[in-house]
Amino acid sequence: DRRADSAKESLEAQVSVLELELNKKAETQAAVEAVTKIEKTLEAEVESGKKILDEQVEKKKQTLKFKVAAQNLAAQRAIGKFLDQFATVRVDGNTENTYWVFGPQLPY
C-alpha cells in the first residue's frame, strides 16, 4: 500500500514537471510568434518608409530639374538680349541648329 502511494506521488510529480515543461514550451512558442510578428511589422514599416523617402527624393530631383531648366532658359534669354546688340542668330540648313553670327549682316 505504501509502495502504491509512493509510486502515485512519483507519477504525480512527473506529471507536474511535464505540465510545467509544456507550459514553458507554449510560452516560448507564443513569445517566438510575437517576436516574429513584431519583426514583420517593423520590416513593413521600414519598407514603407523607404518608399516614402524614395518618392520624396524623386520629387526633389524633378523640382531641381525644373529649376535648373528655368535658370538655363533665363540665362539664355539674358545672353540673347545682350548678343542681339552685336550679332544675328542664324539657322544651319543641314542640322537646324542655331548659332550666332557676329559682325555686319552677310548676304547668305
PDB file of N, CA and C in Angstrom:
ATOM      1  N   ASP A   1       0.827  -1.189   0.000  1.00  0.00           N
ATOM      2  CA  ASP A   1       0.000   0.000   0.000  1.00  0.00           C
ATOM      3  C   ASP A   1       0.874   1.256   0.000  1.00  0.00           C
ATOM      4  N   ARG A   2       1.931   1.139   0.815  1.00  0.00           N
ATOM      5  CA  ARG A   2       2.848   2.270   0.878  1.00  0.00           C
ATOM      6  C   ARG A   2       3.579   2.463  -0.442  1.00  0.00           C
ATOM      7  N   ARG A   3       3.911   1.346  -1.073  1.00  0.00           N
ATOM      8  CA  ARG A   3       4.578   1.429  -2.381  1.00  0.00           C
ATOM      9  C   ARG A   3       3.658   2.073  -3.415  1.00  0.00           C
ATOM     10  N   ALA A   4       2.415   1.749  -3.382  1.00  0.00           N
ATOM     11  CA  ALA A   4       1.450   2.305  -4.328  1.00  0.00           C
ATOM     12  C   ALA A   4       1.335   3.806  -4.134  1.00  0.00           C
ATOM     13  N   ASP A   5       1.295   4.237  -2.859  1.00  0.00           N
ATOM     14  CA  ASP A   5       1.226   5.681  -2.591  1.00  0.00           C
ATOM     15  C   ASP A   5       2.480   6.384  -3.083  1.00  0.00           C
ATOM     16  N   SER A   6       3.610   5.754  -2.848  1.00  0.00           N
ATOM     17  CA  SER A   6       4.888   6.332  -3.277  1.00  0.00           C
ATOM     18  C   SER A   6       4.962   6.403  -4.800  1.00  0.00           C
ATOM     19  N   ALA A   7       4.517   5.360  -5.482  1.00  0.00           N
ATOM     20  CA  ALA A   7       4.517   5.334  -6.942  1.00  0.00           C
ATOM     21  C   ALA A   7       3.559   6.394  -7.477  1.00  0.00           C
ATOM     22  N   LYS A   8       2.404   6.528  -6.810  1.00  0.00           N
ATOM     23  CA  LYS A   8       1.410   7.526  -7.215  1.00  0.00           C
ATOM     24  C   LYS A   8       1.988   8.936  -7.066  1.00  0.00           C
ATOM     25  N   GLU A   9       2.642   9.192  -5.944  1.00  0.00           N
ATOM     26  CA  GLU A   9       3.255  10.503  -5.707  1.00  0.00           C
ATOM     27  C   GLU A   9       4.341  10.784  -6.746  1.00  0.00           C
ATOM     28  N   SER A  10       5.121   9.768  -7.061  1.00  0.00           N
ATOM     29  CA  SER A  10       6.186   9.916  -8.053  1.00  0.00           C
ATOM     30  C   SER A  10       5.593  10.242  -9.424  1.00  0.00           C
ATOM     31  N   LEU A  11       4.526   9.551  -9.786  1.00  0.00           N
ATOM     32  CA  LEU A  11       3.871   9.806 -11.069  1.00  0.00           C
ATOM     33  C   LEU A  11       3.256  11.204 -11.096  1.00  0.00           C
ATOM     34  N   GLU A  12       2.639  11.616  -9.989  1.00  0.00           N
ATOM     35  CA  GLU A  12       2.052  12.954  -9.925  1.00  0.00           C
ATOM     36  C   GLU A  12       3.136  14.029 -10.062  1.00  0.00           C
ATOM     37  N   ALA A  13       4.290  13.791  -9.438  1.00  0.00           N
ATOM     38  CA  ALA A  13       5.398  14.750  -9.543  1.00  0.00           C
ATOM     39  C   ALA A  13       5.898  14.826 -10.988  1.00  0.00           C
ATOM     40  N   GLN A  14       5.999  13.646 -11.633  1.00  0.00           N
ATOM     41  CA  GLN A  14       6.428  13.640 -13.037  1.00  0.00           C
ATOM     42  C   GLN A  14       5.423  14.359 -13.930  1.00  0.00           C
ATOM     43  N   VAL A  15       4.133  14.171 -13.661  1.00  0.00           N
ATOM     44  CA  VAL A  15       3.088  14.846 -14.429  1.00  0.00           C
ATOM     45  C   VAL A  15       3.205  16.357 -14.230  1.00  0.00           C
ATOM     46  N   SER A  16       3.442  16.782 -12.999  1.00  0.00           N
ATOM     47  CA  SER A  16       3.595  18.221 -12.725  1.00  0.00           C
ATOM     48  C   SER A  16       4.786  18.797 -13.485  1.00  0.00           C
ATOM     49  N   VAL A  17       5.899  18.057 -13.476  1.00  0.00           N
ATOM     50  CA  VAL A  17       7.094  18.516 -14.198  1.00  0.00           C
ATOM     51  C   VAL A  17       6.800  18.611 -15.689  1.00  0.00           C
ATOM     52  N   LEU A  18       6.129  17.582 -16.236  1.00  0.00           N
ATOM     53  CA  LEU A  18       5.794  17.596 -17.660  1.00  0.00           C
ATOM     54  C   LEU A  18       4.848  18.747 -17.994  1.00  0.00           C
ATOM     55  N   GLU A  19       3.878  19.036 -17.122  1.00  0.00           N
ATOM     56  CA  GLU A  19       2.960  20.162 -17.351  1.00  0.00           C
ATOM     57  C   GLU A  19       3.721  21.491 -17.366  1.00  0.00           C
ATOM     58  N   LEU A  20       4.665  21.634 -16.427  1.00  0.00           N
ATOM     59  CA  LEU A  20       5.481  22.854 -16.392  1.00  0.00           C
ATOM     60  C   LEU A  20       6.293  23.004 -17.669  1.00  0.00           C
ATOM     61  N   GLU A  21       6.889  21.903 -18.114  1.00  0.00           N
ATOM     62  CA  GLU A  21       7.683  21.949 -19.348  1.00  0.00           C
ATOM     63  C   GLU A  21       6.809  22.312 -20.549  1.00  0.00           C
ATOM     64  N   LEU A  22       5.611  21.726 -20.610  1.00  0.00           N
ATOM     65  CA  LEU A  22       4.690  22.039 -21.712  1.00  0.00           C
ATOM     66  C   LEU A  22       4.285  23.507 -21.672  1.00  0.00           C
ATOM     67  N   ASN A  23       4.001  24.015 -20.469  1.00  0.00           N
ATOM     68  CA  ASN A  23       3.639  25.425 -20.340  1.00  0.00           C
ATOM     69  C   ASN A  23       4.791  26.321 -20.790  1.00  0.00           C
ATOM     70  N   LYS A  24       6.014  25.978 -20.411  1.00  0.00           N
ATOM     71  CA  LYS A  24       7.186  26.774 -20.818  1.00  0.00           C
ATOM     72  C   LYS A  24       7.337  26.744 -22.336  1.00  0.00           C
ATOM     73  N   LYS A  25       7.167  25.550 -22.916  1.00  0.00           N
ATOM     74  CA  LYS A  25       7.274  25.442 -24.377  1.00  0.00           C
ATOM     75  C   LYS A  25       6.194  26.278 -25.062  1.00  0.00           C
ATOM     76  N   ALA A  26       4.984  26.242 -24.534  1.00  0.00           N
ATOM     77  CA  ALA A  26       3.885  27.026 -25.121  1.00  0.00           C
ATOM     78  C   ALA A  26       4.176  28.515 -24.984  1.00  0.00           C
ATOM     79  N   GLU A  27       4.689  28.923 -23.806  1.00  0.00           N
ATOM     80  CA  GLU A  27       5.037  30.329 -23.618  1.00  0.00           C
ATOM     81  C   GLU A  27       6.159  30.736 -24.560  1.00  0.00           C
ATOM     82  N   THR A  28       7.156  29.863 -24.695  1.00  0.00           N
ATOM     83  CA  THR A  28       8.276  30.143 -25.599  1.00  0.00           C
ATOM     84  C   THR A  28       7.783  30.259 -27.033  1.00  0.00           C
ATOM     85  N   GLN A  29       6.918  29.352 -27.449  1.00  0.00           N
ATOM     86  CA  GLN A  29       6.373  29.387 -28.806  1.00  0.00           C
ATOM     87  C   GLN A  29       5.568  30.668 -29.016  1.00  0.00           C
ATOM     88  N   ALA A  30       4.776  31.057 -28.026  1.00  0.00           N
ATOM     89  CA  ALA A  30       3.992  32.287 -28.139  1.00  0.00           C
ATOM     90  C   ALA A  30       4.918  33.494 -28.220  1.00  0.00           C
ATOM     91  N   ALA A  31       6.000  33.478 -27.445  1.00  0.00           N
ATOM     92  CA  ALA A  31       6.958  34.587 -27.491  1.00  0.00           C
ATOM     93  C   ALA A  31       7.638  34.657 -28.855  1.00  0.00           C
ATOM     94  N   VAL A  32       8.008  33.511 -29.396  1.00  0.00           N
ATOM     95  CA  VAL A  32       8.632  33.469 -30.725  1.00  0.00           C
ATOM     96  C   VAL A  32       7.672  34.018 -31.775  1.00  0.00           C
ATOM     97  N   GLU A  33       6.420  33.615 -31.702  1.00  0.00           N
ATOM     98  CA  GLU A  33       5.427  34.105 -32.655  1.00  0.00           C
ATOM     99  C   GLU A  33       5.223  35.616 -32.515  1.00  0.00           C
ATOM    100  N   ALA A  34       5.209  36.114 -31.274  1.00  0.00           N
ATOM    101  CA  ALA A  34       5.045  37.550 -31.057  1.00  0.00           C
ATOM    102  C   ALA A  34       6.236  38.319 -31.624  1.00  0.00           C
ATOM    103  N   VAL A  35       7.443  37.810 -31.386  1.00  0.00           N
ATOM    104  CA  VAL A  35       8.642  38.471 -31.914  1.00  0.00           C
ATOM    105  C   VAL A  35       8.635  38.447 -33.438  1.00  0.00           C
ATOM    106  N   THR A  36       8.245  37.327 -34.022  1.00  0.00           N
ATOM    107  CA  THR A  36       8.185  37.216 -35.480  1.00  0.00           C
ATOM    108  C   THR A  36       7.179  38.219 -36.048  1.00  0.00           C
ATOM    109  N   LYS A  37       6.046  38.349 -35.380  1.00  0.00           N
ATOM    110  CA  LYS A  37       5.020  39.309 -35.825  1.00  0.00           C
ATOM    111  C   LYS A  37       5.568  40.735 -35.746  1.00  0.00           C
ATOM    112  N   ILE A  38       6.255  41.050 -34.659  1.00  0.00           N
ATOM    113  CA  ILE A  38       6.846  42.386 -34.492  1.00  0.00           C
ATOM    114  C   ILE A  38       7.886  42.639 -35.577  1.00  0.00           C
ATOM    115  N   GLU A  39       8.731  41.642 -35.842  1.00  0.00           N
ATOM    116  CA  GLU A  39       9.761  41.787 -36.887  1.00  0.00           C
ATOM    117  C   GLU A  39       9.127  42.068 -38.243  1.00  0.00           C
ATOM    118  N   LYS A  40       8.076  41.334 -38.573  1.00  0.00           N
ATOM    119  CA  LYS A  40       7.405  41.532 -39.857  1.00  0.00           C
ATOM    120  C   LYS A  40       6.786  42.925 -39.941  1.00  0.00           C
ATOM    121  N   THR A  41       6.192  43.369 -38.834  1.00  0.00           N
ATOM    122  CA  THR A  41       5.598  44.707 -38.803  1.00  0.00           C
ATOM    123  C   THR A  41       6.677  45.767 -39.004  1.00  0.00           C
ATOM    124  N   LEU A  42       7.805  45.598 -38.309  1.00  0.00           N
ATOM    125  CA  LEU A  42       8.903  46.553 -38.454  1.00  0.00           C
ATOM    126  C   LEU A  42       9.456  46.563 -39.875  1.00  0.00           C
ATOM    127  N   GLU A  43       9.617  45.386 -40.461  1.00  0.00           N
ATOM    128  CA  GLU A  43      10.112  45.305 -41.842  1.00  0.00           C
ATOM    129  C   GLU A  43       9.163  46.034 -42.788  1.00  0.00           C
ATOM    130  N   ALA A  44       7.867  45.854 -42.588  1.00  0.00           N
ATOM    131  CA  ALA A  44       6.884  46.525 -43.442  1.00  0.00           C
ATOM    132  C   ALA A  44       6.963  48.038 -43.255  1.00  0.00           C
ATOM    133  N   GLU A  45       7.139  48.480 -42.009  1.00  0.00           N
ATOM    134  CA  GLU A  45       7.251  49.918 -41.753  1.00  0.00           C
ATOM    135  C   GLU A  45       8.520  50.484 -42.381  1.00  0.00           C
ATOM    136  N   VAL A  46       9.620  49.746 -42.296  1.00  0.00           N
ATOM    137  CA  VAL A  46      10.877  50.201 -42.906  1.00  0.00           C
ATOM    138  C   VAL A  46      10.719  50.305 -44.421  1.00  0.00           C
ATOM    139  N   GLU A  47      10.117  49.301 -45.033  1.00  0.00           N
ATOM    140  CA  GLU A  47       9.901  49.337 -46.485  1.00  0.00           C
ATOM    141  C   GLU A  47       9.011  50.514 -46.866  1.00  0.00           C
ATOM    142  N   SER A  48       7.972  50.741 -46.072  1.00  0.00           N
ATOM    143  CA  SER A  48       7.077  51.865 -46.342  1.00  0.00           C
ATOM    144  C   SER A  48       7.839  53.184 -46.223  1.00  0.00           C
ATOM    145  N   GLY A  49       8.675  53.285 -45.193  1.00  0.00           N
ATOM    146  CA  GLY A  49       9.490  54.486 -45.010  1.00  0.00           C
ATOM    147  C   GLY A  49      10.445  54.703 -46.163  1.00  0.00           C
ATOM    148  N   LYS A  50      11.071  53.614 -46.629  1.00  0.00           N
ATOM    149  CA  LYS A  50      11.984  53.711 -47.780  1.00  0.00           C
ATOM    150  C   LYS A  50      11.238  54.203 -49.007  1.00  0.00           C
ATOM    151  N   LYS A  51      10.047  53.669 -49.214  1.00  0.00           N
ATOM    152  CA  LYS A  51       9.244  54.053 -50.379  1.00  0.00           C
ATOM    153  C   LYS A  51       8.894  55.543 -50.322  1.00  0.00           C
ATOM    154  N   ILE A  52       8.494  55.999 -49.137  1.00  0.00           N
ATOM    155  CA  ILE A  52       8.152  57.418 -48.969  1.00  0.00           C
ATOM    156  C   ILE A  52       9.375  58.289 -49.239  1.00  0.00           C
ATOM    157  N   LEU A  53      10.522  57.888 -48.696  1.00  0.00           N
ATOM    158  CA  LEU A  53      11.750  58.655 -48.917  1.00  0.00           C
ATOM    159  C   LEU A  53      12.135  58.672 -50.394  1.00  0.00           C
ATOM    160  N   ASP A  54      12.019  57.525 -51.051  1.00  0.00           N
ATOM    161  CA  ASP A  54      12.329  57.467 -52.484  1.00  0.00           C
ATOM    162  C   ASP A  54      11.434  58.419 -53.269  1.00  0.00           C
ATOM    163  N   GLU A  55      10.141  58.445 -52.915  1.00  0.00           N
ATOM    164  CA  GLU A  55       9.205  59.342 -53.607  1.00  0.00           C
ATOM    165  C   GLU A  55       9.578  60.804 -53.358  1.00  0.00           C
ATOM    166  N   GLN A  56       9.961  61.118 -52.112  1.00  0.00           N
ATOM    167  CA  GLN A  56      10.342  62.495 -51.797  1.00  0.00           C
ATOM    168  C   GLN A  56      11.610  62.892 -52.546  1.00  0.00           C
ATOM    169  N   VAL A  57      12.566  61.969 -52.626  1.00  0.00           N
ATOM    170  CA  VAL A  57      13.808  62.250 -53.352  1.00  0.00           C
ATOM    171  C   VAL A  57      13.503  62.479 -54.825  1.00  0.00           C
ATOM    172  N   GLU A  58      12.629  61.655 -55.394  1.00  0.00           N
ATOM    173  CA  GLU A  58      12.278  61.802 -56.809  1.00  0.00           C
ATOM    174  C   GLU A  58      11.605  63.148 -57.059  1.00  0.00           C
ATOM    175  N   LYS A  59      10.707  63.552 -56.153  1.00  0.00           N
ATOM    176  CA  LYS A  59      10.045  64.851 -56.298  1.00  0.00           C
ATOM    177  C   LYS A  59      11.070  65.979 -56.220  1.00  0.00           C
ATOM    178  N   LYS A  60      12.020  65.864 -55.286  1.00  0.00           N
ATOM    179  CA  LYS A  60      13.065  66.884 -55.156  1.00  0.00           C
ATOM    180  C   LYS A  60      13.889  66.963 -56.431  1.00  0.00           C
ATOM    181  N   LYS A  61      14.236  65.800 -56.989  1.00  0.00           N
ATOM    182  CA  LYS A  61      15.008  65.774 -58.238  1.00  0.00           C
ATOM    183  C   LYS A  61      14.254  66.493 -59.350  1.00  0.00           C
ATOM    184  N   GLN A  62      12.953  66.195 -59.470  1.00  0.00           N
ATOM    185  CA  GLN A  62      12.149  66.834 -60.508  1.00  0.00           C
ATOM    186  C   GLN A  62      12.098  68.349 -60.301  1.00  0.00           C
ATOM    187  N   THR A  63      11.899  68.756 -59.050  1.00  0.00           N
ATOM    188  CA  THR A  63      11.858  70.188 -58.736  1.00  0.00           C
ATOM    189  C   THR A  63      13.169  70.847 -59.129  1.00  0.00           C
ATOM    190  N   LEU A  64      14.279  70.197 -58.775  1.00  0.00           N
ATOM    191  CA  LEU A  64      15.591  70.760 -59.112  1.00  0.00           C
ATOM    192  C   LEU A  64      15.806  70.800 -60.622  1.00  0.00           C
ATOM    193  N   LYS A  65      15.370  69.764 -61.338  1.00  0.00           N
ATOM    194  CA  LYS A  65      15.498  69.761 -62.798  1.00  0.00           C
ATOM    195  C   LYS A  65      14.738  70.933 -63.403  1.00  0.00           C
ATOM    196  N   PHE A  66      13.513  71.164 -62.902  1.00  0.00           N
ATOM    197  CA  PHE A  66      12.715  72.273 -63.425  1.00  0.00           C
ATOM    198  C   PHE A  66      13.373  73.611 -63.113  1.00  0.00           C
ATOM    199  N   LYS A  67      13.917  73.746 -61.904  1.00  0.00           N
ATOM    200  CA  LYS A  67      14.587  74.994 -61.531  1.00  0.00           C
ATOM    201  C   LYS A  67      15.801  75.235 -62.412  1.00  0.00           C
ATOM    202  N   VAL A  68      16.602  74.184 -62.624  1.00  0.00           N
ATOM    203  CA  VAL A  68      17.791  74.322 -63.476  1.00  0.00           C
ATOM    204  C   VAL A  68      17.380  74.678 -64.899  1.00  0.00           C
ATOM    205  N   ALA A  69      16.360  74.014 -65.404  1.00  0.00           N
ATOM    206  CA  ALA A  69      15.893  74.312 -66.761  1.00  0.00           C
ATOM    207  C   ALA A  69      15.419  75.763 -66.860  1.00  0.00           C
ATOM    208  N   ALA A  70      14.684  76.228 -65.846  1.00  0.00           N
ATOM    209  CA  ALA A  70      14.203  77.601 -65.852  1.00  0.00           C
ATOM    210  C   ALA A  70      15.367  78.585 -65.781  1.00  0.00           C
ATOM    211  N   GLN A  71      16.363  78.268 -64.956  1.00  0.00           N
ATOM    212  CA  GLN A  71      17.529  79.143 -64.851  1.00  0.00           C
ATOM    213  C   GLN A  71      18.318  79.165 -66.160  1.00  0.00           C
ATOM    214  N   ASN A  72      18.452  77.999 -66.797  1.00  0.00           N
ATOM    215  CA  ASN A  72      19.148  77.943 -68.086  1.00  0.00           C
ATOM    216  C   ASN A  72      18.428  78.779 -69.136  1.00  0.00           C
ATOM    217  N   LEU A  73      17.111  78.656 -69.161  1.00  0.00           N
ATOM    218  CA  LEU A  73      16.326  79.426 -70.125  1.00  0.00           C
ATOM    219  C   LEU A  73      16.477  80.921 -69.861  1.00  0.00           C
ATOM    220  N   ALA A  74      16.405  81.296 -68.588  1.00  0.00           N
ATOM    221  CA  ALA A  74      16.567  82.709 -68.234  1.00  0.00           C
ATOM    222  C   ALA A  74      17.949  83.210 -68.630  1.00  0.00           C
ATOM    223  N   ALA A  75      18.964  82.375 -68.398  1.00  0.00           N
ATOM    224  CA  ALA A  75      20.335  82.762 -68.760  1.00  0.00           C
ATOM    225  C   ALA A  75      20.462  82.898 -70.279  1.00  0.00           C
ATOM    226  N   GLN A  76      19.859  81.967 -71.017  1.00  0.00           N
ATOM    227  CA  GLN A  76      19.923  82.048 -72.490  1.00  0.00           C
ATOM    228  C   GLN A  76      19.241  83.310 -72.987  1.00  0.00           C
ATOM    229  N   ARG A  77      18.110  83.641 -72.370  1.00  0.00           N
ATOM    230  CA  ARG A  77      17.400  84.852 -72.789  1.00  0.00           C
ATOM    231  C   ARG A  77      18.230  86.100 -72.486  1.00  0.00           C
ATOM    232  N   ALA A  78      18.863  86.090 -71.319  1.00  0.00           N
ATOM    233  CA  ALA A  78      19.689  87.243 -70.951  1.00  0.00           C
ATOM    234  C   ALA A  78      20.874  87.377 -71.903  1.00  0.00           C
ATOM    235  N   ILE A  79      21.501  86.253 -72.208  1.00  0.00           N
ATOM    236  CA  ILE A  79      22.632  86.275 -73.146  1.00  0.00           C
ATOM    237  C   ILE A  79      22.145  86.709 -74.520  1.00  0.00           C
ATOM    238  N   GLY A  80      20.973  86.178 -74.912  1.00  0.00           N
ATOM    239  CA  GLY A  80      20.406  86.530 -76.214  1.00  0.00           C
ATOM    240  C   GLY A  80      20.128  88.017 -76.336  1.00  0.00           C
ATOM    241  N   LYS A  81      19.553  88.609 -75.302  1.00  0.00           N
ATOM    242  CA  LYS A  81      19.275  90.046 -75.336  1.00  0.00           C
ATOM    243  C   LYS A  81      20.570  90.847 -75.451  1.00  0.00           C
ATOM    244  N   PHE A  82      21.595  90.382 -74.749  1.00  0.00           N
ATOM    245  CA  PHE A  82      22.879  91.081 -74.810  1.00  0.00           C
ATOM    246  C   PHE A  82      23.501  90.935 -76.198  1.00  0.00           C
ATOM    247  N   LEU A  83      23.500  89.705 -76.732  1.00  0.00           N
ATOM    248  CA  LEU A  83      24.141  89.457 -78.024  1.00  0.00           C
ATOM    249  C   LEU A  83      23.371  90.073 -79.191  1.00  0.00           C
ATOM    250  N   ASP A  84      22.064  90.288 -79.021  1.00  0.00           N
ATOM    251  CA  ASP A  84      21.275  90.898 -80.095  1.00  0.00           C
ATOM    252  C   ASP A  84      21.860  92.244 -80.539  1.00  0.00           C
ATOM    253  N   GLN A  85      22.570  92.889 -79.638  1.00  0.00           N
ATOM    254  CA  GLN A  85      23.173  94.178 -79.981  1.00  0.00           C
ATOM    255  C   GLN A  85      24.334  94.025 -80.965  1.00  0.00           C
ATOM    256  N   PHE A  86      24.989  92.862 -80.967  1.00  0.00           N
ATOM    257  CA  PHE A  86      26.229  92.680 -81.719  1.00  0.00           C
ATOM    258  C   PHE A  86      26.166  91.595 -82.782  1.00  0.00           C
ATOM    259  N   ALA A  87      25.172  90.716 -82.719  1.00  0.00           N
ATOM    260  CA  ALA A  87      25.195  89.554 -83.599  1.00  0.00           C
ATOM    261  C   ALA A  87      23.781  89.195 -84.047  1.00  0.00           C
ATOM    262  N   THR A  88      23.737  88.261 -84.987  1.00  0.00           N
ATOM    263  CA  THR A  88      22.467  87.789 -85.535  1.00  0.00           C
ATOM    264  C   THR A  88      22.401  86.277 -85.362  1.00  0.00           C
ATOM    265  N   VAL A  89      21.212  85.778 -85.096  1.00  0.00           N
ATOM    266  CA  VAL A  89      21.033  84.335 -84.981  1.00  0.00           C
ATOM    267  C   VAL A  89      20.795  83.775 -86.367  1.00  0.00           C
ATOM    268  N   ARG A  90      21.517  82.712 -86.702  1.00  0.00           N
ATOM    269  CA  ARG A  90      21.332  82.009 -87.982  1.00  0.00           C
ATOM    270  C   ARG A  90      20.935  80.567 -87.705  1.00  0.00           C
ATOM    271  N   VAL A  91      20.304  79.950 -88.688  1.00  0.00           N
ATOM    272  CA  VAL A  91      19.924  78.540 -88.571  1.00  0.00           C
ATOM    273  C   VAL A  91      20.687  77.773 -89.627  1.00  0.00           C
ATOM    274  N   ASP A  92      21.372  76.723 -89.198  1.00  0.00           N
ATOM    275  CA  ASP A  92      22.109  75.862 -90.124  1.00  0.00           C
ATOM    276  C   ASP A  92      21.076  75.064 -90.923  1.00  0.00           C
ATOM    277  N   GLY A  93      21.118  75.146 -92.230  1.00  0.00           N
ATOM    278  CA  GLY A  93      20.139  74.472 -93.081  1.00  0.00           C
ATOM    279  C   GLY A  93      20.208  72.959 -93.003  1.00  0.00           C
ATOM    280  N   ASN A  94      21.369  72.401 -92.693  1.00  0.00           N
ATOM    281  CA  ASN A  94      21.509  70.943 -92.642  1.00  0.00           C
ATOM    282  C   ASN A  94      21.068  70.365 -91.294  1.00  0.00           C
ATOM    283  N   THR A  95      21.480  71.000 -90.211  1.00  0.00           N
ATOM    284  CA  THR A  95      21.217  70.434 -88.879  1.00  0.00           C
ATOM    285  C   THR A  95      20.095  71.136 -88.142  1.00  0.00           C
ATOM    286  N   GLU A  96      19.680  72.290 -88.623  1.00  0.00           N
ATOM    287  CA  GLU A  96      18.672  73.117 -87.981  1.00  0.00           C
ATOM    288  C   GLU A  96      19.116  73.620 -86.615  1.00  0.00           C
ATOM    289  N   ASN A  97      20.421  73.578 -86.352  1.00  0.00           N
ATOM    290  CA  ASN A  97      20.959  74.168 -85.124  1.00  0.00           C
ATOM    291  C   ASN A  97      21.058  75.670 -85.319  1.00  0.00           C
ATOM    292  N   THR A  98      20.877  76.394 -84.233  1.00  0.00           N
ATOM    293  CA  THR A  98      21.028  77.843 -84.318  1.00  0.00           C
ATOM    294  C   THR A  98      22.421  78.230 -83.850  1.00  0.00           C
ATOM    295  N   TYR A  99      22.916  79.347 -84.386  1.00  0.00           N
ATOM    296  CA  TYR A  99      24.229  79.851 -83.968  1.00  0.00           C
ATOM    297  C   TYR A  99      24.245  81.356 -84.154  1.00  0.00           C
ATOM    298  N   TRP A 100      25.190  81.997 -83.493  1.00  0.00           N
ATOM    299  CA  TRP A 100      25.320  83.450 -83.558  1.00  0.00           C
ATOM    300  C   TRP A 100      26.344  83.825 -84.618  1.00  0.00           C
ATOM    301  N   VAL A 101      26.029  84.834 -85.393  1.00  0.00           N
ATOM    302  CA  VAL A 101      26.974  85.383 -86.370  1.00  0.00           C
ATOM    303  C   VAL A 101      27.288  86.810 -85.920  1.00  0.00           C
ATOM    304  N   PHE A 102      28.555  87.073 -85.660  1.00  0.00           N
ATOM    305  CA  PHE A 102      28.955  88.401 -85.200  1.00  0.00           C
ATOM    306  C   PHE A 102      29.359  89.274 -86.382  1.00  0.00           C
ATOM    307  N   GLY A 103      29.227  90.543 -86.202  1.00  0.00           N
ATOM    308  CA  GLY A 103      29.661  91.468 -87.220  1.00  0.00           C
ATOM    309  C   GLY A 103      28.499  91.909 -88.108  1.00  0.00           C
ATOM    310  N   PRO A 104      28.816  92.547 -89.204  1.00  0.00           N
ATOM    311  CA  PRO A 104      27.758  93.040 -90.084  1.00  0.00           C
ATOM    312  C   PRO A 104      26.998  91.906 -90.747  1.00  0.00           C
ATOM    313  N   GLN A 105      25.772  92.175 -91.149  1.00  0.00           N
ATOM    314  CA  GLN A 105      24.965  91.163 -91.835  1.00  0.00           C
ATOM    315  C   GLN A 105      25.636  90.733 -93.115  1.00  0.00           C
ATOM    316  N   LEU A 106      25.793  89.430 -93.277  1.00  0.00           N
ATOM    317  CA  LEU A 106      26.365  88.910 -94.511  1.00  0.00           C
ATOM    318  C   LEU A 106      25.228  88.459 -95.413  1.00  0.00           C
ATOM    319  N   PRO A 107      25.420  88.469 -96.714  1.00  0.00           N
ATOM    320  CA  PRO A 107      24.309  88.191 -97.626  1.00  0.00           C
ATOM    321  C   PRO A 107      23.888  86.729 -97.713  1.00  0.00           C
ATOM    322  N   TYR A 108      24.405  85.842 -96.959  1.00  0.00           N
ATOM    323  CA  TYR A 108      23.984  84.426 -97.061  1.00  0.00           C
ATOM    324  C   TYR A 108      23.167  83.957 -95.921  1.00  0.00           C
TER     325      TYR A 108
END
